mmCIF file of C-alpha atoms in Angstrom:
data_model
loop_
_atom_site.group_PDB
_atom_site.id
_atom_site.type_symbol
_atom_site.label_atom_id
_atom_site.label_comp_id
_atom_site.label_asym_id
_atom_site.label_seq_id
_atom_site.Cartn_x
_atom_site.Cartn_y
_atom_site.Cartn_z
ATOM 1 C CA GLN A 75 25.016 -14.257 -29.046
ATOM 2 C CA LEU A 76 26.432 -10.867 -28.183
ATOM 3 C CA LEU A 77 27.450 -10.180 -31.787
ATOM 4 C CA ILE A 78 23.962 -10.860 -33.074
ATOM 5 C CA SER A 79 22.306 -8.590 -30.586
ATOM 6 C CA PHE A 80 24.685 -5.749 -31.407
ATOM 7 C CA THR A 81 23.909 -5.878 -35.127
ATOM 8 C CA MET A 82 20.227 -6.014 -34.282
ATOM 9 C CA ALA A 83 20.712 -3.110 -31.900
ATOM 10 C CA ARG A 84 21.805 -0.788 -34.670
ATOM 11 C CA ARG A 85 18.388 -0.942 -36.278
ATOM 12 C CA TYR A 86 16.551 -0.101 -33.100
ATOM 13 C CA ASP A 87 18.896 2.106 -31.190
ATOM 14 C CA SER A 88 18.534 5.476 -32.864
ATOM 15 C CA SER A 89 15.165 6.263 -31.387
ATOM 16 C CA THR A 90 14.352 6.407 -27.696
ATOM 17 C CA THR A 91 10.727 5.684 -28.386
ATOM 18 C CA THR A 92 11.367 2.321 -30.010
ATOM 19 C CA PHE A 93 11.737 -1.012 -28.272
ATOM 20 C CA SER A 94 14.174 -3.507 -29.769
ATOM 21 C CA PRO A 95 12.870 -7.001 -30.572
ATOM 22 C CA GLU A 96 14.474 -8.187 -27.326
ATOM 23 C CA GLY A 97 12.394 -5.644 -25.448
ATOM 24 C CA ARG A 98 15.209 -3.191 -24.734
ATOM 25 C CA LEU A 99 15.483 0.575 -25.029
ATOM 26 C CA HIS A 100 18.978 0.949 -26.392
ATOM 27 C CA GLN A 101 19.184 4.732 -26.091
ATOM 28 C CA VAL A 102 18.454 4.470 -22.389
ATOM 29 C CA GLU A 103 21.093 1.788 -21.986
ATOM 30 C CA TYR A 104 23.650 3.877 -23.864
ATOM 31 C CA ALA A 105 22.865 6.807 -21.599
ATOM 32 C CA ILE A 106 23.523 4.605 -18.562
ATOM 33 C CA GLU A 107 26.823 3.587 -20.158
ATOM 34 C CA ALA A 108 27.837 7.227 -20.524
ATOM 35 C CA ILE A 109 27.693 7.588 -16.767
ATOM 36 C CA ASN A 110 30.091 4.727 -16.205
ATOM 37 C CA ASN A 111 32.791 7.006 -17.560
ATOM 38 C CA ALA A 112 31.924 9.881 -15.243
ATOM 39 C CA GLY A 113 33.606 10.832 -11.968
ATOM 40 C CA THR A 114 32.698 8.487 -9.125
ATOM 41 C CA CYS A 115 30.144 9.433 -6.485
ATOM 42 C CA ILE A 116 29.659 7.551 -3.227
ATOM 43 C CA GLY A 117 26.740 7.884 -0.849
ATOM 44 C CA ILE A 118 26.603 6.452 2.671
ATOM 45 C CA LEU A 119 23.724 6.631 5.157
ATOM 46 C CA ALA A 120 24.770 7.051 8.780
ATOM 47 C CA LYS A 121 22.533 7.125 11.848
ATOM 48 C CA ASP A 122 23.161 10.833 12.404
ATOM 49 C CA GLY A 123 23.439 11.978 8.801
ATOM 50 C CA ILE A 124 24.522 11.264 5.245
ATOM 51 C CA VAL A 125 27.899 11.386 3.517
ATOM 52 C CA MET A 126 28.378 11.942 -0.225
ATOM 53 C CA ALA A 127 31.900 11.776 -1.595
ATOM 54 C CA SER A 128 32.895 12.410 -5.194
ATOM 55 C CA GLU A 129 35.888 12.367 -7.417
ATOM 56 C CA ARG A 130 36.779 15.784 -8.729
ATOM 57 C CA ARG A 131 38.174 15.489 -12.229
ATOM 58 C CA ILE A 132 40.413 18.455 -12.824
ATOM 59 C CA THR A 133 40.895 18.550 -16.572
ATOM 60 C CA SER A 134 43.265 21.506 -16.631
ATOM 61 C CA GLY A 135 45.357 23.539 -14.218
ATOM 62 C CA LEU A 136 44.158 26.649 -16.040
ATOM 63 C CA LEU A 137 40.591 26.109 -14.916
ATOM 64 C CA ALA A 138 39.251 28.753 -12.561
ATOM 65 C CA PRO A 139 37.733 27.148 -9.449
ATOM 66 C CA ALA A 140 34.011 26.478 -9.849
ATOM 67 C CA LYS A 141 31.378 28.362 -7.808
ATOM 68 C CA THR A 142 31.149 26.236 -4.678
ATOM 69 C CA SER A 143 31.049 22.784 -6.147
ATOM 70 C CA GLU A 144 30.801 20.964 -9.415
ATOM 71 C CA LYS A 145 29.477 17.738 -8.004
ATOM 72 C CA THR A 146 27.242 18.623 -5.071
ATOM 73 C CA TYR A 147 24.118 20.749 -5.456
ATOM 74 C CA LYS A 148 21.694 22.001 -2.815
ATOM 75 C CA LEU A 149 18.095 21.416 -3.847
ATOM 76 C CA CYS A 150 16.335 22.889 -0.804
ATOM 77 C CA HIS A 151 16.925 23.270 2.941
ATOM 78 C CA HIS A 152 16.690 19.569 3.514
ATOM 79 C CA ALA A 153 17.966 17.912 0.346
ATOM 80 C CA ALA A 154 21.079 17.893 -1.816
ATOM 81 C CA CYS A 155 22.352 15.781 -4.678
ATOM 82 C CA ASN A 156 25.546 14.541 -6.276
ATOM 83 C CA VAL A 157 25.868 14.276 -10.040
ATOM 84 C CA ALA A 158 27.556 11.672 -12.206
ATOM 85 C CA GLY A 159 27.396 12.294 -15.931
ATOM 86 C CA LEU A 160 26.813 15.208 -18.268
ATOM 87 C CA THR A 161 26.880 18.341 -16.125
ATOM 88 C CA ALA A 162 24.871 20.380 -18.626
ATOM 89 C CA ASP A 163 22.096 17.774 -18.556
ATOM 90 C CA ALA A 164 22.263 17.709 -14.779
ATOM 91 C CA ASN A 165 21.728 21.470 -14.530
ATOM 92 C CA ILE A 166 18.331 21.178 -16.202
ATOM 93 C CA LEU A 167 17.244 18.444 -13.816
ATOM 94 C CA ILE A 168 18.568 20.278 -10.780
ATOM 95 C CA ASP A 169 16.506 23.319 -11.786
ATOM 96 C CA GLN A 170 13.472 21.055 -12.036
ATOM 97 C CA ALA A 171 14.117 19.650 -8.587
ATOM 98 C CA ARG A 172 14.581 23.091 -7.027
ATOM 99 C CA LEU A 173 11.399 24.378 -8.616
ATOM 100 C CA ARG A 174 9.433 21.367 -7.454
ATOM 101 C CA ALA A 175 10.717 21.655 -3.893
ATOM 102 C CA GLY A 176 9.896 25.359 -3.829
ATOM 103 C CA ARG A 177 6.443 24.954 -5.312
ATOM 104 C CA TYR A 178 5.568 22.163 -2.901
ATOM 105 C CA GLU A 179 6.587 24.304 0.034
ATOM 106 C CA TYR A 180 4.562 27.214 -1.344
ATOM 107 C CA GLN A 181 1.490 25.046 -1.679
ATOM 108 C CA TYR A 182 1.695 23.130 1.592
ATOM 109 C CA GLN A 183 3.902 25.394 3.763
ATOM 110 C CA GLU A 184 5.847 22.270 4.595
ATOM 111 C CA PRO A 185 9.063 20.768 3.242
ATOM 112 C CA ILE A 186 8.638 18.258 0.427
ATOM 113 C CA PRO A 187 9.130 14.629 1.505
ATOM 114 C CA VAL A 188 12.450 13.551 0.000
ATOM 115 C CA GLU A 189 11.069 10.608 -1.935
ATOM 116 C CA GLN A 190 8.502 12.814 -3.637
ATOM 117 C CA LEU A 191 11.258 15.156 -4.805
ATOM 118 C CA VAL A 192 13.255 12.237 -6.174
ATOM 119 C CA GLU A 193 10.202 10.782 -7.864
ATOM 120 C CA HIS A 194 9.436 14.085 -9.525
ATOM 121 C CA VAL A 195 12.923 14.337 -11.060
ATOM 122 C CA CYS A 196 12.732 10.709 -12.119
ATOM 123 C CA ASN A 197 9.317 11.111 -13.745
ATOM 124 C CA TYR A 198 10.750 14.033 -15.688
ATOM 125 C CA LYS A 199 13.691 11.872 -16.806
ATOM 126 C CA GLN A 200 11.309 9.071 -17.785
ATOM 127 C CA SER A 201 9.308 11.302 -20.099
ATOM 128 C CA TYR A 202 12.472 11.738 -22.170
ATOM 129 C CA THR A 203 12.526 8.003 -22.746
ATOM 130 C CA GLN A 204 8.996 7.846 -24.022
ATOM 131 C CA TYR A 205 7.893 11.096 -25.683
ATOM 132 C CA GLY A 206 9.166 13.607 -28.189
ATOM 133 C CA GLY A 207 11.985 11.589 -29.737
ATOM 134 C CA LEU A 208 14.507 13.465 -27.577
ATOM 135 C CA ARG A 209 17.511 11.720 -26.108
ATOM 136 C CA PRO A 210 17.516 10.779 -22.422
ATOM 137 C CA PHE A 211 19.441 12.779 -19.813
ATOM 138 C CA GLY A 212 22.941 11.388 -19.373
ATOM 139 C CA VAL A 213 22.847 11.845 -15.612
ATOM 140 C CA ALA A 214 22.742 9.656 -12.560
ATOM 141 C CA PHE A 215 22.061 11.255 -9.185
ATOM 142 C CA LEU A 216 22.665 10.472 -5.567
ATOM 143 C CA PHE A 217 20.020 12.299 -3.534
ATOM 144 C CA ALA A 218 20.563 12.922 0.165
ATOM 145 C CA GLY A 219 17.793 14.346 2.277
ATOM 146 C CA HIS A 220 15.992 14.427 5.598
ATOM 147 C CA ASP A 221 12.299 14.629 6.421
ATOM 148 C CA GLN A 222 10.040 13.951 9.381
ATOM 149 C CA HIS A 223 8.516 10.872 7.748
ATOM 150 C CA HIS A 224 11.602 8.734 7.216
ATOM 151 C CA GLY A 225 14.544 10.618 8.723
ATOM 152 C CA PHE A 226 17.744 10.568 6.676
ATOM 153 C CA GLN A 227 17.429 8.992 3.252
ATOM 154 C CA LEU A 228 19.740 8.219 0.347
ATOM 155 C CA TYR A 229 18.413 7.629 -3.173
ATOM 156 C CA GLN A 230 20.042 6.786 -6.481
ATOM 157 C CA SER A 231 18.517 7.498 -9.900
ATOM 158 C CA ASP A 232 19.584 6.802 -13.472
ATOM 159 C CA PRO A 233 18.646 8.014 -16.985
ATOM 160 C CA SER A 234 15.772 5.557 -17.271
ATOM 161 C CA GLY A 235 13.962 7.377 -14.502
ATOM 162 C CA ASN A 236 14.236 4.456 -12.104
ATOM 163 C CA TYR A 237 15.211 5.201 -8.542
ATOM 164 C CA SER A 238 15.836 3.254 -5.372
ATOM 165 C CA GLY A 239 16.711 3.903 -1.738
ATOM 166 C CA TRP A 240 20.094 2.811 -0.424
ATOM 167 C CA LYS A 241 22.080 2.472 2.785
ATOM 168 C CA ALA A 242 25.262 2.903 0.764
ATOM 169 C CA THR A 243 25.969 2.995 -2.946
ATOM 170 C CA VAL A 244 28.356 4.113 -5.685
ATOM 171 C CA ILE A 245 27.750 5.564 -9.151
ATOM 172 C CA GLY A 246 30.128 6.569 -11.934
ATOM 173 C CA ALA A 247 33.519 5.130 -12.842
ATOM 174 C CA ASN A 248 34.519 1.862 -11.118
ATOM 175 C CA ASN A 249 31.257 1.696 -9.231
ATOM 176 C CA GLN A 250 31.379 -2.119 -9.087
ATOM 177 C CA ALA A 251 34.718 -2.030 -7.284
ATOM 178 C CA GLY A 252 33.347 0.628 -4.962
ATOM 179 C CA LYS A 253 30.177 -1.314 -4.228
ATOM 180 C CA SER A 254 32.041 -4.503 -3.391
ATOM 181 C CA LEU A 255 34.236 -2.616 -0.915
ATOM 182 C CA LEU A 256 31.146 -1.041 0.624
ATOM 183 C CA LYS A 257 29.565 -4.461 1.033
ATOM 184 C CA SER A 258 32.395 -5.535 3.276
ATOM 185 C CA ASP A 259 33.114 -2.259 5.052
ATOM 186 C CA TYR A 260 29.702 -0.613 5.484
ATOM 187 C CA LYS A 261 28.369 -0.719 9.021
ATOM 188 C CA GLU A 262 24.743 0.009 9.677
ATOM 189 C CA ASP A 263 24.139 2.674 12.370
ATOM 190 C CA GLY A 264 27.626 4.068 11.988
ATOM 191 C CA THR A 265 28.283 7.768 12.569
ATOM 192 C CA VAL A 266 28.908 10.401 9.918
ATOM 193 C CA GLN A 267 32.578 10.483 10.923
ATOM 194 C CA GLU A 268 32.899 6.730 10.408
ATOM 195 C CA ALA A 269 31.031 6.980 7.111
ATOM 196 C CA LEU A 270 33.397 9.726 5.931
ATOM 197 C CA LYS A 271 36.358 7.443 6.515
ATOM 198 C CA ILE A 272 34.710 4.586 4.642
ATOM 199 C CA ALA A 273 33.909 6.959 1.775
ATOM 200 C CA VAL A 274 37.541 8.036 1.512
ATOM 201 C CA LYS A 275 38.626 4.407 1.521
ATOM 202 C CA VAL A 276 36.216 3.613 -1.290
ATOM 203 C CA LEU A 277 37.278 6.662 -3.297
ATOM 204 C CA ASN A 278 40.889 5.596 -2.943
ATOM 205 C CA LYS A 279 39.946 2.279 -4.475
ATOM 206 C CA THR A 280 37.831 3.653 -7.345
ATOM 207 C CA MET A 281 40.374 6.332 -8.138
ATOM 208 C CA ASP A 282 43.190 3.793 -7.989
ATOM 209 C CA GLY A 283 46.083 4.980 -10.056
ATOM 210 C CA THR A 284 45.662 8.592 -8.975
ATOM 211 C CA ALA A 285 47.155 9.516 -5.650
ATOM 212 C CA ALA A 286 44.451 10.398 -3.148
ATOM 213 C CA SER A 287 44.565 14.063 -2.262
ATOM 214 C CA ALA A 288 42.153 16.554 -0.761
ATOM 215 C CA ASP A 289 41.843 18.634 -3.936
ATOM 216 C CA LYS A 290 40.773 15.617 -5.993
ATOM 217 C CA MET A 291 37.917 14.702 -3.663
ATOM 218 C CA GLU A 292 34.756 16.482 -2.722
ATOM 219 C CA LEU A 293 33.322 15.402 0.625
ATOM 220 C CA PHE A 294 29.823 16.444 1.633
ATOM 221 C CA THR A 295 27.893 15.792 4.826
ATOM 222 C CA MET A 296 24.292 16.392 5.800
ATOM 223 C CA THR A 297 23.454 16.428 9.491
ATOM 224 C CA LEU A 298 20.974 18.034 11.901
ATOM 225 C CA ASN A 299 21.892 20.854 14.264
ATOM 226 C CA ASP A 300 20.452 21.400 17.756
ATOM 227 C CA LYS A 301 17.451 23.147 16.259
ATOM 228 C CA LYS A 302 16.715 20.049 14.150
ATOM 229 C CA GLU A 303 17.598 21.963 10.978
ATOM 230 C CA CYS A 304 19.579 20.398 8.152
ATOM 231 C CA VAL A 305 23.211 21.397 7.872
ATOM 232 C CA HIS A 306 24.850 21.006 4.472
ATOM 233 C CA HIS A 307 28.634 20.963 4.710
ATOM 234 C CA ILE A 308 31.346 20.512 2.112
ATOM 235 C CA LEU A 309 34.622 19.757 3.850
ATOM 236 C CA THR A 310 37.310 22.405 3.491
ATOM 237 C CA LEU A 311 40.693 21.436 2.099
ATOM 238 C CA GLU A 312 42.134 21.273 5.634
ATOM 239 C CA GLU A 313 39.317 19.126 6.959
ATOM 240 C CA ALA A 314 39.611 16.823 3.941
ATOM 241 C CA LYS A 315 43.378 16.566 4.356
ATOM 242 C CA ARG A 316 43.027 15.658 8.021
ATOM 243 C CA LEU A 317 40.479 13.002 7.161
ATOM 244 C CA ILE A 318 42.577 11.486 4.375
ATOM 245 C CA ASP A 319 45.624 11.411 6.669
ATOM 246 C CA ALA A 320 43.574 9.711 9.379
ATOM 247 C CA VAL A 321 42.362 7.059 6.942
ATOM 248 C CA GLU A 322 45.899 6.475 5.669
ATOM 249 C CA ALA A 323 47.184 6.132 9.226
ATOM 250 C CA GLU A 324 44.446 3.647 10.108
ATOM 251 C CA SER A 325 45.023 1.491 7.057
ATOM 252 C CA ALA A 326 48.794 1.549 7.586
ATOM 253 C CA SER A 327 48.422 0.438 11.218
ATOM 254 C CA ALA A 328 45.882 -2.205 10.191
ATOM 255 C CA GLY A 329 48.392 -3.624 7.752
ATOM 256 C CA ASP A 330 46.398 -3.280 4.507
ATOM 257 C CA SER A 331 48.048 -2.006 1.354
ATOM 258 C CA MET B 263 -26.771 29.967 3.507
ATOM 259 C CA ALA B 264 -27.553 31.157 7.011
ATOM 260 C CA ASP B 265 -25.654 28.222 8.382
ATOM 261 C CA THR B 266 -23.743 27.877 11.599
ATOM 262 C CA CYS B 267 -20.462 26.099 12.211
ATOM 263 C CA PHE B 268 -18.615 25.695 15.495
ATOM 264 C CA GLY B 269 -15.149 24.377 16.155
ATOM 265 C CA VAL B 270 -13.288 23.828 19.419
ATOM 266 C CA ALA B 271 -9.710 22.577 19.510
ATOM 267 C CA TYR B 272 -8.225 20.898 22.544
ATOM 268 C CA GLU B 273 -5.235 18.771 23.431
ATOM 269 C CA GLY B 274 -6.713 15.476 22.296
ATOM 270 C CA GLY B 275 -8.383 16.709 19.111
ATOM 271 C CA VAL B 276 -11.073 19.002 17.817
ATOM 272 C CA VAL B 277 -14.853 19.123 18.028
ATOM 273 C CA LEU B 278 -16.787 20.405 15.010
ATOM 274 C CA ALA B 279 -20.516 21.103 15.037
ATOM 275 C CA THR B 280 -22.807 22.413 12.304
ATOM 276 C CA ASP B 281 -26.500 22.741 11.560
ATOM 277 C CA GLN B 282 -28.103 20.608 8.852
ATOM 278 C CA SER B 283 -30.342 22.956 6.924
ATOM 279 C CA ASN B 284 -30.257 23.514 3.186
ATOM 280 C CA ALA B 285 -32.847 26.155 2.394
ATOM 281 C CA ARG B 286 -33.548 29.278 0.367
ATOM 282 C CA SER B 287 -36.137 31.592 1.872
ATOM 283 C CA ILE B 288 -39.254 29.451 2.287
ATOM 284 C CA MET B 289 -37.946 26.588 0.125
ATOM 285 C CA VAL B 290 -36.483 23.958 2.439
ATOM 286 C CA TYR B 291 -34.503 21.560 0.251
ATOM 287 C CA GLN B 292 -33.012 19.454 3.006
ATOM 288 C CA THR B 293 -32.964 19.184 6.779
ATOM 289 C CA ASN B 294 -30.272 16.515 6.867
ATOM 290 C CA LEU B 295 -27.336 18.013 5.020
ATOM 291 C CA ASP B 296 -24.003 16.987 6.519
ATOM 292 C CA LYS B 297 -21.849 20.098 6.356
ATOM 293 C CA ILE B 298 -18.820 18.374 7.829
ATOM 294 C CA THR B 299 -16.639 16.618 5.290
ATOM 295 C CA GLU B 300 -14.105 14.009 6.258
ATOM 296 C CA LEU B 301 -10.723 14.778 4.674
ATOM 297 C CA THR B 302 -8.168 12.269 5.934
ATOM 298 C CA SER B 303 -8.185 9.786 8.788
ATOM 299 C CA HIS B 304 -7.342 12.657 11.147
ATOM 300 C CA SER B 305 -8.920 15.768 9.671
ATOM 301 C CA ALA B 306 -12.286 17.213 8.672
ATOM 302 C CA MET B 307 -13.807 20.421 7.380
ATOM 303 C CA ALA B 308 -16.969 22.254 8.437
ATOM 304 C CA VAL B 309 -18.245 24.649 5.789
ATOM 305 C CA SER B 310 -20.877 27.312 5.407
ATOM 306 C CA GLY B 311 -22.122 28.946 2.219
ATOM 307 C CA PRO B 312 -24.300 28.327 -0.871
ATOM 308 C CA ASN B 313 -24.868 24.608 -1.360
ATOM 309 C CA CYS B 314 -23.126 24.487 -4.765
ATOM 310 C CA ASP B 315 -19.825 25.901 -3.530
ATOM 311 C CA LEU B 316 -20.068 24.065 -0.236
ATOM 312 C CA VAL B 317 -20.295 20.672 -1.922
ATOM 313 C CA ASN B 318 -17.934 21.452 -4.794
ATOM 314 C CA PHE B 319 -15.162 22.894 -2.646
ATOM 315 C CA THR B 320 -15.263 20.274 0.101
ATOM 316 C CA GLN B 321 -15.235 17.369 -2.333
ATOM 317 C CA TYR B 322 -12.427 18.955 -4.372
ATOM 318 C CA ILE B 323 -10.215 19.369 -1.311
ATOM 319 C CA SER B 324 -11.164 16.023 0.144
ATOM 320 C CA LYS B 325 -10.452 14.071 -3.059
ATOM 321 C CA ASN B 326 -7.149 15.837 -3.643
ATOM 322 C CA LEU B 327 -6.001 15.048 -0.121
ATOM 323 C CA GLN B 328 -6.948 11.405 -0.589
ATOM 324 C CA LEU B 329 -5.079 11.362 -3.915
ATOM 325 C CA TYR B 330 -1.992 12.682 -2.136
ATOM 326 C CA GLU B 331 -1.959 9.723 0.246
ATOM 327 C CA LEU B 332 -2.544 7.249 -2.587
ATOM 328 C CA ALA B 333 0.143 8.757 -4.804
ATOM 329 C CA ASN B 334 2.718 9.002 -2.049
ATOM 330 C CA ASP B 335 2.675 5.578 -0.471
ATOM 331 C CA GLY B 336 0.577 6.552 2.525
ATOM 332 C CA THR B 337 2.543 9.679 3.459
ATOM 333 C CA LYS B 338 0.289 11.895 5.548
ATOM 334 C CA LEU B 339 -0.011 15.651 5.284
ATOM 335 C CA SER B 340 -0.114 17.590 8.540
ATOM 336 C CA THR B 341 -3.231 19.633 9.317
ATOM 337 C CA HIS B 342 -1.166 22.764 8.737
ATOM 338 C CA ALA B 343 -0.212 21.572 5.255
ATOM 339 C CA GLN B 344 -3.791 20.585 4.427
ATOM 340 C CA ALA B 345 -5.037 23.985 5.533
ATOM 341 C CA ASN B 346 -2.440 25.753 3.408
ATOM 342 C CA PHE B 347 -3.366 23.653 0.415
ATOM 343 C CA ALA B 348 -7.022 24.561 0.882
ATOM 344 C CA ARG B 349 -6.377 28.273 1.358
ATOM 345 C CA GLY B 350 -4.214 28.221 -1.767
ATOM 346 C CA GLU B 351 -7.106 26.808 -3.764
ATOM 347 C CA LEU B 352 -9.457 29.459 -2.353
ATOM 348 C CA ALA B 353 -6.945 32.161 -3.261
ATOM 349 C CA LYS B 354 -6.517 30.826 -6.800
ATOM 350 C CA ALA B 355 -10.251 30.879 -7.377
ATOM 351 C CA LEU B 356 -10.712 34.274 -5.757
ATOM 352 C CA ARG B 357 -10.132 36.442 -8.826
ATOM 353 C CA LYS B 358 -11.695 33.962 -11.244
ATOM 354 C CA GLY B 359 -14.783 32.342 -9.781
ATOM 355 C CA PRO B 360 -14.574 32.556 -6.007
ATOM 356 C CA TYR B 361 -15.831 29.834 -3.721
ATOM 357 C CA GLN B 362 -18.267 31.632 -1.449
ATOM 358 C CA VAL B 363 -17.491 29.422 1.483
ATOM 359 C CA ASN B 364 -16.288 29.921 5.017
ATOM 360 C CA VAL B 365 -14.275 26.988 6.254
ATOM 361 C CA LEU B 366 -13.364 25.575 9.642
ATOM 362 C CA MET B 367 -10.703 22.947 9.050
ATOM 363 C CA ALA B 368 -9.800 20.706 11.956
ATOM 364 C CA GLY B 369 -7.195 18.033 12.435
ATOM 365 C CA TYR B 370 -5.195 16.021 14.922
ATOM 366 C CA ASP B 371 -1.417 15.644 14.611
ATOM 367 C CA GLU B 372 0.802 13.367 16.665
ATOM 368 C CA GLY B 373 2.826 15.444 19.067
ATOM 369 C CA LYS B 374 0.819 18.562 18.384
ATOM 370 C CA GLY B 375 -2.718 17.659 19.436
ATOM 371 C CA GLY B 376 -5.787 19.225 17.893
ATOM 372 C CA SER B 377 -5.645 22.270 15.626
ATOM 373 C CA LEU B 378 -8.360 24.384 14.066
ATOM 374 C CA TYR B 379 -8.082 26.680 11.052
ATOM 375 C CA PHE B 380 -10.521 29.268 9.746
ATOM 376 C CA MET B 381 -10.467 30.391 6.135
#
């Protein structure tokens, strides 16, 4: 069965704008596959904020450290995203998101509701699966944001332009292993601190093979300050180290391996 | 033309009042023109000016605000946001084909009470 569909696929997979006889868009599926090789990103919704944790893939010791982050991007005051996939593709979409957020605020003098921002990026991605014969974007996003309508929200999107809201999710390499661990460990209405620890645990699992260390992880939190403004924070190396040590201590005392 | 609009905002909402005449000199076209347009469930607009711009502008703003709620799963825009949208449209048209309207936009927001905007 599988063999037949692969040979069939070759006739219908070179154009995004063509359905296969089984009703599939192979280019879109291949794009989604590309992301399964990318660095893992985890998102967890807490009652007082959102945590996004990603695997930092350091390809060479000669690399100069990136601006502030290579995985987390601020879109506006109240939204940020994590990228899994082709960074160059992601940059285009992030620009789109920033423009949209800015233009909305210019027009309405109010922050853009998070879902509308996500939907805008996704509609843009979708148009590359239907018009122009251009390839889809090889990017999956985790969007974290806060608005007055729905509080803290976490969304995931993929190259097809589909998106959905999550309490906790994983994208990128080993996301199935990550998701199954989240299913057992995620606690609704947990705090950001608890969510951070769960995120580190999940990253340890998805990155299994590599020793967990603060420089190989990027940990981001979004919370509200006393003035009800969004605070975007990427943990410093020291903060990350302390967190990783705490998680290791807890798992050692709990008796897991 | 030669119309009157009043607006009074208070804690529980806003009161809008307008006249109903639609006339040019001695030609009285209408004595029952409703110059208050409903925008959303909690906002409305009282307008004065030539009948063409009055009708065109109010319906344009009203329909766009309704489209927003339809397109965004019922998300509501605050009165402040609606007013800024409307003033943006007036500004865009200003150096092309201005709307010769004066607007009193009123709305009620949870936690804020009534608010009234003039543009």
